[in-house]
Short mmCIF file of C-alpha atoms in Angstrom, two decimals:
data_model
loop_
_atom_site.label_atom_id
_atom_site.label_comp_id
_atom_site.label_asym_id
_atom_site.label_seq_id
_atom_site.Cartn_x
_atom_site.Cartn_y
_atom_site.Cartn_z
CA UNK A 1 18.53 50.61 4.02
CA UNK A 2 18.15 53.10 1.16
CA UNK A 3 15.21 55.48 1.17
CA UNK A 4 12.78 54.78 -1.66
CA UNK A 5 12.54 58.47 -2.45
CA UNK A 6 15.30 60.89 -1.61
CA UNK A 7 13.84 64.39 -1.31
CA UNK A 8 17.20 65.78 -2.39
CA UNK A 9 17.20 63.65 -5.56
CA UNK A 10 16.43 65.53 -8.74
CA UNK A 11 14.10 63.25 -10.69
CA UNK A 12 13.46 64.07 -14.33
CA UNK A 13 9.94 62.62 -14.02
CA UNK A 14 9.01 65.17 -11.36
CA UNK A 15 10.47 67.94 -13.48
CA UNK A 16 8.45 66.83 -16.52
CA UNK A 17 5.25 66.72 -14.45
CA UNK A 18 6.02 70.18 -13.04
CA UNK A 19 6.61 71.48 -16.58
CA UNK A 20 3.31 70.09 -17.83
CA UNK A 21 1.40 71.59 -14.89
CA UNK A 22 3.24 74.92 -15.29
CA UNK A 23 2.19 75.15 -18.94
CA UNK A 24 -1.40 74.16 -18.11
CA UNK A 25 -1.63 76.63 -15.21
CA UNK A 26 -0.11 79.39 -17.39
CA UNK A 27 -2.63 78.63 -20.14
CA UNK A 28 -5.58 78.53 -17.74
CA UNK A 29 -4.55 81.78 -16.00
CA UNK A 30 -4.05 83.50 -19.37
CA UNK A 31 -7.41 82.31 -20.71
CA UNK A 32 -9.02 83.48 -17.46
CA UNK A 33 -7.36 86.90 -17.83
CA UNK A 34 -8.71 87.05 -21.40
CA UNK A 35 -12.25 86.49 -20.13
CA UNK A 36 -12.63 82.75 -20.73
CA UNK A 37 -13.91 80.47 -17.98
CA UNK A 38 -11.23 78.34 -16.32
CA UNK A 39 -11.50 74.63 -16.97
CA UNK A 40 -10.31 71.77 -14.84
CA UNK A 41 -7.17 69.82 -15.72
CA UNK A 42 -9.13 66.82 -17.09
CA UNK A 43 -10.87 69.01 -19.65
CA UNK A 44 -7.65 70.81 -20.46
CA UNK A 45 -5.81 67.52 -20.98
CA UNK A 46 -8.60 66.24 -23.23
CA UNK A 47 -8.24 69.37 -25.36
CA UNK A 48 -4.47 68.88 -25.44
CA UNK A 49 -4.92 65.29 -26.63
CA UNK A 50 -7.35 66.33 -29.37
CA UNK A 51 -4.97 69.10 -30.46
CA UNK A 52 -2.18 66.50 -30.66
CA UNK A 53 -4.34 64.32 -32.95
CA UNK A 54 -5.37 61.80 -30.29
CA UNK A 55 -9.09 61.76 -30.94
CA UNK A 56 -10.55 58.38 -30.03
CA UNK A 57 -12.24 58.44 -26.62
CA UNK A 58 -10.60 55.13 -25.62
CA UNK A 59 -7.13 56.48 -26.45
CA UNK A 60 -7.78 59.69 -24.52
CA UNK A 61 -8.99 57.67 -21.52
CA UNK A 62 -5.85 55.52 -21.64
CA UNK A 63 -3.59 58.59 -21.85
CA UNK A 64 -5.29 60.23 -18.87
CA UNK A 65 -5.48 57.01 -16.87
CA UNK A 66 -9.24 57.12 -16.42
CA UNK A 67 -12.08 54.86 -17.46
CA UNK A 68 -13.82 55.14 -20.82
CA UNK A 69 -17.04 55.87 -18.95
CA UNK A 70 -15.38 58.83 -17.17
CA UNK A 71 -14.11 60.21 -20.49
CA UNK A 72 -17.53 59.86 -22.09
CA UNK A 73 -19.10 61.71 -19.16
CA UNK A 74 -16.61 64.59 -19.47
CA UNK A 75 -16.97 64.61 -23.26
CA UNK A 76 -20.75 64.83 -22.93
CA UNK A 77 -20.38 67.96 -20.80
CA UNK A 78 -17.94 69.49 -23.28
CA UNK A 79 -20.30 68.58 -26.09
CA UNK A 80 -23.23 70.25 -24.29
CA UNK A 81 -21.07 73.37 -23.98
CA UNK A 82 -20.22 73.18 -27.70
CA UNK A 83 -16.48 72.88 -27.09
CA UNK A 84 -16.10 69.42 -28.62
CA UNK A 85 -18.19 67.15 -30.78
CA UNK A 86 -18.24 63.43 -31.46
CA UNK A 87 -18.42 62.49 -35.12
CA UNK A 88 -18.23 59.25 -37.09
CA UNK A 89 -14.69 58.03 -37.63
CA UNK A 90 -14.05 58.09 -41.40
CA UNK A 91 -11.86 54.98 -41.05
CA UNK A 92 -14.33 53.01 -38.92
CA UNK A 93 -18.01 53.92 -39.18
CA UNK A 94 -18.77 52.04 -35.94
CA UNK A 95 -16.44 54.29 -33.95
CA UNK A 96 -16.58 57.96 -32.98
CA UNK A 97 -13.80 60.51 -32.89
CA UNK A 98 -13.55 63.72 -30.90
CA UNK A 99 -13.01 67.01 -32.65
CA UNK A 100 -13.39 70.66 -31.78
CA UNK A 101 -16.79 72.19 -32.36
CA UNK A 102 -16.95 75.15 -34.77
CA UNK A 103 -18.39 77.11 -31.83
CA UNK A 104 -15.03 76.67 -30.05
CA UNK A 105 -13.00 78.44 -32.77
CA UNK A 106 -12.56 81.65 -30.75
CA UNK A 107 -11.20 79.96 -27.62
CA UNK A 108 -9.00 77.67 -29.71
CA UNK A 109 -7.55 80.68 -31.53
CA UNK A 110 -6.91 82.50 -28.24
CA UNK A 111 -5.39 79.36 -26.66
CA UNK A 112 -3.04 78.90 -29.63
CA UNK A 113 -1.86 82.51 -29.40
CA UNK A 114 -1.43 82.18 -25.64
CA UNK A 115 0.59 78.96 -25.98
CA UNK A 116 2.91 80.67 -28.46
CA UNK A 117 3.33 83.51 -25.95
CA UNK A 118 4.01 81.04 -23.11
CA UNK A 119 6.76 79.43 -25.17
CA UNK A 120 8.25 82.85 -25.95
CA UNK A 121 8.24 83.73 -22.24
CA UNK A 122 9.84 80.40 -21.35
CA UNK A 123 12.57 80.99 -23.94
CA UNK A 124 13.20 84.47 -22.50
CA UNK A 125 13.35 83.08 -18.95
CA UNK A 126 15.66 80.10 -19.52
CA UNK A 127 17.62 81.40 -22.51
CA UNK A 128 17.57 80.61 -26.20
CA UNK A 129 20.16 77.81 -26.00
CA UNK A 130 18.47 75.99 -23.10
CA UNK A 131 15.06 76.40 -24.75
CA UNK A 132 16.31 75.00 -28.07
CA UNK A 133 17.98 72.05 -26.28
CA UNK A 134 14.84 71.32 -24.26
CA UNK A 135 12.68 71.35 -27.37
CA UNK A 136 15.10 69.11 -29.27
CA UNK A 137 15.30 66.59 -26.42
CA UNK A 138 11.52 66.42 -25.98
CA UNK A 139 10.95 66.06 -29.73
CA UNK A 140 13.27 63.06 -30.05
CA UNK A 141 11.84 59.57 -30.47
CA UNK A 142 12.07 58.09 -26.97
CA UNK A 143 11.37 54.59 -28.27
CA UNK A 144 8.89 52.08 -26.85
CA UNK A 145 7.64 52.19 -23.28
CA UNK A 146 10.46 51.43 -20.83
CA UNK A 147 9.97 48.39 -18.59
CA UNK A 148 12.38 48.49 -15.67
CA UNK A 149 12.67 45.94 -12.86
CA UNK A 150 12.96 47.48 -9.39
CA UNK A 151 16.19 46.79 -7.49
CA UNK A 152 15.88 44.56 -4.43
#
C-alpha cells in the first residue's frame, strides 16, 4: 500500500505555504526591527488581503478559512487600534468594506518599503533568472479552482 504522504516527496503546495510564511515572517521581523509591534498571522493576512483589493469582510473570512464572526472580531480590534476602518461600500450601501485607516499610513509606508527590500533580497539569494521565472509563474492565470478526485 502506498503512503498517503511521502516525506521525501517535494510537494509544490508545501513550498508555496513555506514561501508565504517566509515572506510574512520576514515582514514581521523587519517591522519589529523598525520599532513596530509584531502582529499575529491572522492580522497580517487581513492586511495582505486589503492590500490586494479584497476588502469585504465575508471575502476575507473565506480566504482565511475562518468565520465571518471571527473576522469581525479581529477587524474590531484593528479598528480600535486605528489600523483599519470599516466604511460604506460605494457599490452597495448596505455593505461595509475594509480599508486602511489614515492613522496607519506610517506603518503601511514602512511595510511597503520592507516588502520591496524582501523581494530584492530574494532575487539576490536565488538569482535574477529564477526570481523572474518565479514571478512570471505566480502571476499567470491559474484558471478556476481545481477539483481532483482522489485515487483509490
